[in-house]
PDB file of N, CA and C in Angstrom:
ATOM      1  N   MET A 237     -17.008  -7.300  -1.743  1.00  0.00           N
ATOM      2  CA  MET A 237     -16.554  -8.167  -0.684  1.00  0.00           C
ATOM      3  C   MET A 237     -15.059  -7.917  -0.460  1.00  0.00           C
ATOM      4  N   ALA A 238     -14.670  -7.769   0.777  1.00  0.00           N
ATOM      5  CA  ALA A 238     -13.265  -7.553   1.131  1.00  0.00           C
ATOM      6  C   ALA A 238     -12.483  -8.859   1.017  1.00  0.00           C
ATOM      7  N   ARG A 239     -11.231  -8.733   0.596  1.00  0.00           N
ATOM      8  CA  ARG A 239     -10.339  -9.896   0.534  1.00  0.00           C
ATOM      9  C   ARG A 239      -9.091  -9.580   1.337  1.00  0.00           C
ATOM     10  N   ILE A 240      -8.600 -10.575   2.010  1.00  0.00           N
ATOM     11  CA  ILE A 240      -7.326 -10.465   2.718  1.00  0.00           C
ATOM     12  C   ILE A 240      -6.401 -11.506   2.112  1.00  0.00           C
ATOM     13  N   LEU A 241      -5.296 -11.049   1.546  1.00  0.00           N
ATOM     14  CA  LEU A 241      -4.320 -11.954   0.953  1.00  0.00           C
ATOM     15  C   LEU A 241      -3.074 -11.950   1.825  1.00  0.00           C
ATOM     16  N   LEU A 242      -2.608 -13.128   2.177  1.00  0.00           N
ATOM     17  CA  LEU A 242      -1.381 -13.278   2.958  1.00  0.00           C
ATOM     18  C   LEU A 242      -0.344 -13.970   2.089  1.00  0.00           C
ATOM     19  N   PHE A 243       0.859 -13.423   2.084  1.00  0.00           N
ATOM     20  CA  PHE A 243       1.962 -14.027   1.339  1.00  0.00           C
ATOM     21  C   PHE A 243       2.975 -14.498   2.365  1.00  0.00           C
ATOM     22  N   THR A 244       3.123 -15.811   2.473  1.00  0.00           N
ATOM     23  CA  THR A 244       3.989 -16.394   3.497  1.00  0.00           C
ATOM     24  C   THR A 244       5.021 -17.312   2.857  1.00  0.00           C
ATOM     25  N   GLY A 245       6.044 -17.621   3.617  1.00  0.00           N
ATOM     26  CA  GLY A 245       7.069 -18.540   3.143  1.00  0.00           C
ATOM     27  C   GLY A 245       8.399 -18.241   3.803  1.00  0.00           C
ATOM     28  N   LYS A 246       9.391 -19.016   3.416  1.00  0.00           N
ATOM     29  CA  LYS A 246      10.727 -18.848   3.963  1.00  0.00           C
ATOM     30  C   LYS A 246      11.350 -17.536   3.492  1.00  0.00           C
ATOM     31  N   SER A 247      12.375 -17.131   4.188  1.00  0.00           N
ATOM     32  CA  SER A 247      13.121 -15.933   3.822  1.00  0.00           C
ATOM     33  C   SER A 247      13.699 -16.070   2.411  1.00  0.00           C
ATOM     34  N   GLY A 248      13.553 -15.018   1.627  1.00  0.00           N
ATOM     35  CA  GLY A 248      14.177 -15.001   0.310  1.00  0.00           C
ATOM     36  C   GLY A 248      13.402 -15.634  -0.826  1.00  0.00           C
ATOM     37  N   VAL A 249      12.142 -16.010  -0.585  1.00  0.00           N
ATOM     38  CA  VAL A 249      11.377 -16.678  -1.643  1.00  0.00           C
ATOM     39  C   VAL A 249      10.566 -15.705  -2.508  1.00  0.00           C
ATOM     40  N   GLY A 250      10.561 -14.412  -2.165  1.00  0.00           N
ATOM     41  CA  GLY A 250       9.869 -13.427  -2.984  1.00  0.00           C
ATOM     42  C   GLY A 250       8.539 -12.951  -2.458  1.00  0.00           C
ATOM     43  N   LYS A 251       8.290 -13.112  -1.171  1.00  0.00           N
ATOM     44  CA  LYS A 251       7.001 -12.700  -0.590  1.00  0.00           C
ATOM     45  C   LYS A 251       6.732 -11.213  -0.824  1.00  0.00           C
ATOM     46  N   THR A 252       7.717 -10.376  -0.543  1.00  0.00           N
ATOM     47  CA  THR A 252       7.542  -8.928  -0.682  1.00  0.00           C
ATOM     48  C   THR A 252       7.332  -8.556  -2.141  1.00  0.00           C
ATOM     49  N   THR A 253       8.083  -9.163  -3.029  1.00  0.00           N
ATOM     50  CA  THR A 253       7.950  -8.872  -4.457  1.00  0.00           C
ATOM     51  C   THR A 253       6.550  -9.230  -4.954  1.00  0.00           C
ATOM     52  N   VAL A 254       6.056 -10.395  -4.577  1.00  0.00           N
ATOM     53  CA  VAL A 254       4.730 -10.836  -5.004  1.00  0.00           C
ATOM     54  C   VAL A 254       3.648  -9.964  -4.371  1.00  0.00           C
ATOM     55  N   ALA A 255       3.776  -9.659  -3.090  1.00  0.00           N
ATOM     56  CA  ALA A 255       2.779  -8.820  -2.407  1.00  0.00           C
ATOM     57  C   ALA A 255       2.720  -7.426  -3.018  1.00  0.00           C
ATOM     58  N   THR A 256       3.877  -6.853  -3.321  1.00  0.00           N
ATOM     59  CA  THR A 256       3.926  -5.526  -3.928  1.00  0.00           C
ATOM     60  C   THR A 256       3.290  -5.545  -5.315  1.00  0.00           C
ATOM     61  N   ALA A 257       3.638  -6.528  -6.121  1.00  0.00           N
ATOM     62  CA  ALA A 257       3.069  -6.630  -7.472  1.00  0.00           C
ATOM     63  C   ALA A 257       1.561  -6.816  -7.418  1.00  0.00           C
ATOM     64  N   ARG A 258       1.093  -7.637  -6.487  1.00  0.00           N
ATOM     65  CA  ARG A 258      -0.357  -7.876  -6.359  1.00  0.00           C
ATOM     66  C   ARG A 258      -1.084  -6.612  -5.923  1.00  0.00           C
ATOM     67  N   ALA A 259      -0.496  -5.889  -4.972  1.00  0.00           N
ATOM     68  CA  ALA A 259      -1.108  -4.644  -4.491  1.00  0.00           C
ATOM     69  C   ALA A 259      -1.173  -3.596  -5.603  1.00  0.00           C
ATOM     70  N   LEU A 260      -0.101  -3.446  -6.356  1.00  0.00           N
ATOM     71  CA  LEU A 260      -0.096  -2.482  -7.458  1.00  0.00           C
ATOM     72  C   LEU A 260      -1.112  -2.866  -8.527  1.00  0.00           C
ATOM     73  N   SER A 261      -1.208  -4.145  -8.824  1.00  0.00           N
ATOM     74  CA  SER A 261      -2.173  -4.618  -9.811  1.00  0.00           C
ATOM     75  C   SER A 261      -3.603  -4.325  -9.369  1.00  0.00           C
ATOM     76  N   ALA A 262      -3.904  -4.612  -8.114  1.00  0.00           N
ATOM     77  CA  ALA A 262      -5.255  -4.356  -7.591  1.00  0.00           C
ATOM     78  C   ALA A 262      -5.566  -2.864  -7.601  1.00  0.00           C
ATOM     79  N   ALA A 263      -4.608  -2.046  -7.188  1.00  0.00           N
ATOM     80  CA  ALA A 263      -4.818  -0.595  -7.157  1.00  0.00           C
ATOM     81  C   ALA A 263      -5.021  -0.044  -8.569  1.00  0.00           C
ATOM     82  N   GLU A 264      -4.272  -0.539  -9.533  1.00  0.00           N
ATOM     83  CA  GLU A 264      -4.427  -0.096 -10.925  1.00  0.00           C
ATOM     84  C   GLU A 264      -5.814  -0.426 -11.464  1.00  0.00           C
ATOM     85  N   ARG A 265      -6.419  -1.486 -10.960  1.00  0.00           N
ATOM     86  CA  ARG A 265      -7.761  -1.877 -11.394  1.00  0.00           C
ATOM     87  C   ARG A 265      -8.856  -1.204 -10.568  1.00  0.00           C
ATOM     88  N   GLY A 266      -8.474  -0.266  -9.690  1.00  0.00           N
ATOM     89  CA  GLY A 266      -9.458   0.525  -8.966  1.00  0.00           C
ATOM     90  C   GLY A 266      -9.856   0.005  -7.598  1.00  0.00           C
ATOM     91  N   TYR A 267      -9.240  -1.064  -7.136  1.00  0.00           N
ATOM     92  CA  TYR A 267      -9.563  -1.586  -5.818  1.00  0.00           C
ATOM     93  C   TYR A 267      -8.876  -0.768  -4.738  1.00  0.00           C
ATOM     94  N   LYS A 268      -9.576  -0.525  -3.634  1.00  0.00           N
ATOM     95  CA  LYS A 268      -8.938   0.075  -2.460  1.00  0.00           C
ATOM     96  C   LYS A 268      -7.984  -0.970  -1.913  1.00  0.00           C
ATOM     97  N   THR A 269      -6.721  -0.587  -1.768  1.00  0.00           N
ATOM     98  CA  THR A 269      -5.679  -1.563  -1.450  1.00  0.00           C
ATOM     99  C   THR A 269      -4.847  -1.114  -0.267  1.00  0.00           C
ATOM    100  N   VAL A 270      -4.598  -2.036   0.645  1.00  0.00           N
ATOM    101  CA  VAL A 270      -3.735  -1.785   1.802  1.00  0.00           C
ATOM    102  C   VAL A 270      -2.626  -2.833   1.776  1.00  0.00           C
ATOM    103  N   VAL A 271      -1.394  -2.380   1.982  1.00  0.00           N
ATOM    104  CA  VAL A 271      -0.262  -3.299   2.069  1.00  0.00           C
ATOM    105  C   VAL A 271       0.364  -3.129   3.440  1.00  0.00           C
ATOM    106  N   LEU A 272       0.480  -4.219   4.170  1.00  0.00           N
ATOM    107  CA  LEU A 272       1.087  -4.201   5.506  1.00  0.00           C
ATOM    108  C   LEU A 272       2.285  -5.129   5.516  1.00  0.00           C
ATOM    109  N   SER A 273       3.307  -4.735   6.263  1.00  0.00           N
ATOM    110  CA  SER A 273       4.481  -5.589   6.392  1.00  0.00           C
ATOM    111  C   SER A 273       4.945  -5.570   7.838  1.00  0.00           C
ATOM    112  N   THR A 274       5.364  -6.721   8.324  1.00  0.00           N
ATOM    113  CA  THR A 274       5.951  -6.799   9.668  1.00  0.00           C
ATOM    114  C   THR A 274       7.435  -7.073   9.600  1.00  0.00           C
ATOM    115  N   ASP A 275       7.994  -6.973   8.411  1.00  0.00           N
ATOM    116  CA  ASP A 275       9.415  -7.252   8.183  1.00  0.00           C
ATOM    117  C   ASP A 275      10.266  -6.067   8.649  1.00  0.00           C
ATOM    118  N   ALA A 276      11.120  -6.304   9.619  1.00  0.00           N
ATOM    119  CA  ALA A 276      11.992  -5.245  10.130  1.00  0.00           C
ATOM    120  C   ALA A 276      13.039  -4.825   9.112  1.00  0.00           C
ATOM    121  N   ALA A 277      13.233  -5.590   8.057  1.00  0.00           N
ATOM    122  CA  ALA A 277      14.252  -5.275   7.051  1.00  0.00           C
ATOM    123  C   ALA A 277      13.812  -4.139   6.117  1.00  0.00           C
ATOM    124  N   ARG A 278      12.572  -3.711   6.197  1.00  0.00           N
ATOM    125  CA  ARG A 278      12.049  -2.601   5.403  1.00  0.00           C
ATOM    126  C   ARG A 278      12.085  -2.870   3.900  1.00  0.00           C
ATOM    127  N   SER A 279      12.004  -4.114   3.504  1.00  0.00           N
ATOM    128  CA  SER A 279      12.060  -4.429   2.083  1.00  0.00           C
ATOM    129  C   SER A 279      10.831  -3.937   1.319  1.00  0.00           C
ATOM    130  N   LEU A 280       9.703  -3.772   2.004  1.00  0.00           N
ATOM    131  CA  LEU A 280       8.520  -3.222   1.346  1.00  0.00           C
ATOM    132  C   LEU A 280       8.789  -1.785   0.911  1.00  0.00           C
ATOM    133  N   ALA A 281       9.418  -1.003   1.768  1.00  0.00           N
ATOM    134  CA  ALA A 281       9.776   0.371   1.415  1.00  0.00           C
ATOM    135  C   ALA A 281      10.686   0.394   0.198  1.00  0.00           C
ATOM    136  N   ASP A 282      11.629  -0.521   0.151  1.00  0.00           N
ATOM    137  CA  ASP A 282      12.529  -0.610  -1.000  1.00  0.00           C
ATOM    138  C   ASP A 282      11.776  -0.988  -2.269  1.00  0.00           C
ATOM    139  N   SER A 283      10.857  -1.930  -2.170  1.00  0.00           N
ATOM    140  CA  SER A 283      10.087  -2.371  -3.338  1.00  0.00           C
ATOM    141  C   SER A 283       9.229  -1.248  -3.904  1.00  0.00           C
ATOM    142  N   LEU A 284       8.648  -0.455  -3.019  1.00  0.00           N
ATOM    143  CA  LEU A 284       7.783   0.641  -3.447  1.00  0.00           C
ATOM    144  C   LEU A 284       8.563   1.921  -3.744  1.00  0.00           C
ATOM    145  N   GLU A 285       9.850   1.936  -3.416  1.00  0.00           N
ATOM    146  CA  GLU A 285      10.667   3.152  -3.522  1.00  0.00           C
ATOM    147  C   GLU A 285       9.966   4.317  -2.821  1.00  0.00           C
ATOM    148  N   TRP A 286       9.492   4.020  -1.602  1.00  0.00           N
ATOM    149  CA  TRP A 286       8.691   4.972  -0.849  1.00  0.00           C
ATOM    150  C   TRP A 286       9.018   4.806   0.613  1.00  0.00           C
ATOM    151  N   PRO A 287       9.489   5.864   1.288  1.00  0.00           N
ATOM    152  CA  PRO A 287       9.859   5.713   2.693  1.00  0.00           C
ATOM    153  C   PRO A 287       8.644   5.387   3.563  1.00  0.00           C
ATOM    154  N   LEU A 288       8.799   4.401   4.418  1.00  0.00           N
ATOM    155  CA  LEU A 288       7.730   4.016   5.335  1.00  0.00           C
ATOM    156  C   LEU A 288       8.046   4.539   6.722  1.00  0.00           C
ATOM    157  N   GLY A 289       7.025   4.767   7.516  1.00  0.00           N
ATOM    158  CA  GLY A 289       7.216   5.251   8.878  1.00  0.00           C
ATOM    159  C   GLY A 289       6.240   4.593   9.822  1.00  0.00           C
ATOM    160  N   PRO A 290       6.219   5.063  11.081  1.00  0.00           N
ATOM    161  CA  PRO A 290       5.373   4.429  12.089  1.00  0.00           C
ATOM    162  C   PRO A 290       3.891   4.756  11.967  1.00  0.00           C
ATOM    163  N   LYS A 291       3.532   5.795  11.217  1.00  0.00           N
ATOM    164  CA  LYS A 291       2.133   6.188  11.092  1.00  0.00           C
ATOM    165  C   LYS A 291       1.570   5.741   9.739  1.00  0.00           C
ATOM    166  N   PRO A 292       0.294   5.325   9.717  1.00  0.00           N
ATOM    167  CA  PRO A 292      -0.334   4.962   8.440  1.00  0.00           C
ATOM    168  C   PRO A 292      -0.397   6.172   7.523  1.00  0.00           C
ATOM    169  N   ARG A 293      -0.200   5.945   6.240  1.00  0.00           N
ATOM    170  CA  ARG A 293      -0.322   7.018   5.254  1.00  0.00           C
ATOM    171  C   ARG A 293      -1.072   6.490   4.051  1.00  0.00           C
ATOM    172  N   GLY A 294      -1.780   7.369   3.403  1.00  0.00           N
ATOM    173  CA  GLY A 294      -2.457   6.987   2.171  1.00  0.00           C
ATOM    174  C   GLY A 294      -1.528   7.159   0.994  1.00  0.00           C
ATOM    175  N   ALA A 295      -1.774   6.417  -0.056  1.00  0.00           N
ATOM    176  CA  ALA A 295      -0.983   6.531  -1.280  1.00  0.00           C
ATOM    177  C   ALA A 295      -1.890   6.287  -2.462  1.00  0.00           C
ATOM    178  N   LYS A 296      -1.462   6.746  -3.610  1.00  0.00           N
ATOM    179  CA  LYS A 296      -2.239   6.496  -4.815  1.00  0.00           C
ATOM    180  C   LYS A 296      -1.281   6.235  -5.973  1.00  0.00           C
ATOM    181  N   LEU A 297      -1.781   5.502  -6.947  1.00  0.00           N
ATOM    182  CA  LEU A 297      -1.010   5.270  -8.166  1.00  0.00           C
ATOM    183  C   LEU A 297      -1.269   6.406  -9.131  1.00  0.00           C
ATOM    184  N   GLU A 298      -0.224   6.854  -9.798  1.00  0.00           N
ATOM    185  CA  GLU A 298      -0.402   7.812 -10.875  1.00  0.00           C
ATOM    186  C   GLU A 298      -0.845   7.033 -12.113  1.00  0.00           C
ATOM    187  N   ALA A 299      -1.817   7.556 -12.820  1.00  0.00           N
ATOM    188  CA  ALA A 299      -2.354   6.850 -13.980  1.00  0.00           C
ATOM    189  C   ALA A 299      -1.245   6.513 -14.972  1.00  0.00           C
ATOM    190  N   GLY A 300      -1.154   5.243 -15.332  1.00  0.00           N
ATOM    191  CA  GLY A 300      -0.184   4.804 -16.308  1.00  0.00           C
ATOM    192  C   GLY A 300       1.257   4.782 -15.841  1.00  0.00           C
ATOM    193  N   HIS A 301       1.467   4.973 -14.559  1.00  0.00           N
ATOM    194  CA  HIS A 301       2.840   5.004 -14.029  1.00  0.00           C
ATOM    195  C   HIS A 301       2.889   4.192 -12.757  1.00  0.00           C
ATOM    196  N   PRO A 302       3.829   3.251 -12.633  1.00  0.00           N
ATOM    197  CA  PRO A 302       3.844   2.358 -11.470  1.00  0.00           C
ATOM    198  C   PRO A 302       4.382   2.977 -10.185  1.00  0.00           C
ATOM    199  N   ARG A 303       4.767   4.244 -10.189  1.00  0.00           N
ATOM    200  CA  ARG A 303       5.292   4.864  -8.980  1.00  0.00           C
ATOM    201  C   ARG A 303       4.163   5.160  -7.990  1.00  0.00           C
ATOM    202  N   ILE A 304       4.494   5.160  -6.727  1.00  0.00           N
ATOM    203  CA  ILE A 304       3.548   5.480  -5.669  1.00  0.00           C
ATOM    204  C   ILE A 304       3.774   6.930  -5.251  1.00  0.00           C
ATOM    205  N   THR A 305       2.687   7.669  -5.052  1.00  0.00           N
ATOM    206  CA  THR A 305       2.809   9.035  -4.544  1.00  0.00           C
ATOM    207  C   THR A 305       1.990   9.147  -3.265  1.00  0.00           C
ATOM    208  N   VAL A 306       2.453   9.980  -2.357  1.00  0.00           N
ATOM    209  CA  VAL A 306       1.755  10.163  -1.087  1.00  0.00           C
ATOM    210  C   VAL A 306       0.515  11.006  -1.317  1.00  0.00           C
ATOM    211  N   ALA A 307      -0.604  10.564  -0.780  1.00  0.00           N
ATOM    212  CA  ALA A 307      -1.845  11.321  -0.837  1.00  0.00           C
ATOM    213  C   ALA A 307      -2.048  11.952   0.537  1.00  0.00           C
ATOM    214  N   GLU A 308      -1.941  13.239   0.602  1.00  0.00           N
ATOM    215  CA  GLU A 308      -2.049  13.945   1.868  1.00  0.00           C
ATOM    216  C   GLU A 308      -3.493  13.967   2.370  1.00  0.00           C
ATOM    217  N   GLY A 309      -3.648  14.004   3.673  1.00  0.00           N
ATOM    218  CA  GLY A 309      -4.944  14.211   4.286  1.00  0.00           C
ATOM    219  C   GLY A 309      -5.835  12.993   4.374  1.00  0.00           C
ATOM    220  N   LEU A 310      -5.332  11.815   4.119  1.00  0.00           N
ATOM    221  CA  LEU A 310      -6.161  10.620   4.244  1.00  0.00           C
ATOM    222  C   LEU A 310      -6.134  10.124   5.674  1.00  0.00           C
ATOM    223  N   GLU A 311      -7.278   9.730   6.165  1.00  0.00           N
ATOM    224  CA  GLU A 311      -7.364   9.201   7.520  1.00  0.00           C
ATOM    225  C   GLU A 311      -7.072   7.714   7.510  1.00  0.00           C
ATOM    226  N   PRO A 312      -6.344   7.210   8.520  1.00  0.00           N
ATOM    227  CA  PRO A 312      -6.070   5.766   8.578  1.00  0.00           C
ATOM    228  C   PRO A 312      -7.335   4.972   8.855  1.00  0.00           C
TER     229      PRO A 312
END
């Protein structure tokens, strides 16, 4: 069953931090995970240490390592 989790609240309360941690946790447990942000401040890119752009891209977790790597050739 698909789940959609929304993290909302005032500016500066940790929405991006919690969303990033939740997404990484789900991905580490084998769930297909999508993280979307509408924040113009690009804080999601900073949290993931991964440049974001206008086109969807696939990513994967390296086993035992919290870094994100780009997976080439994935369709949006």
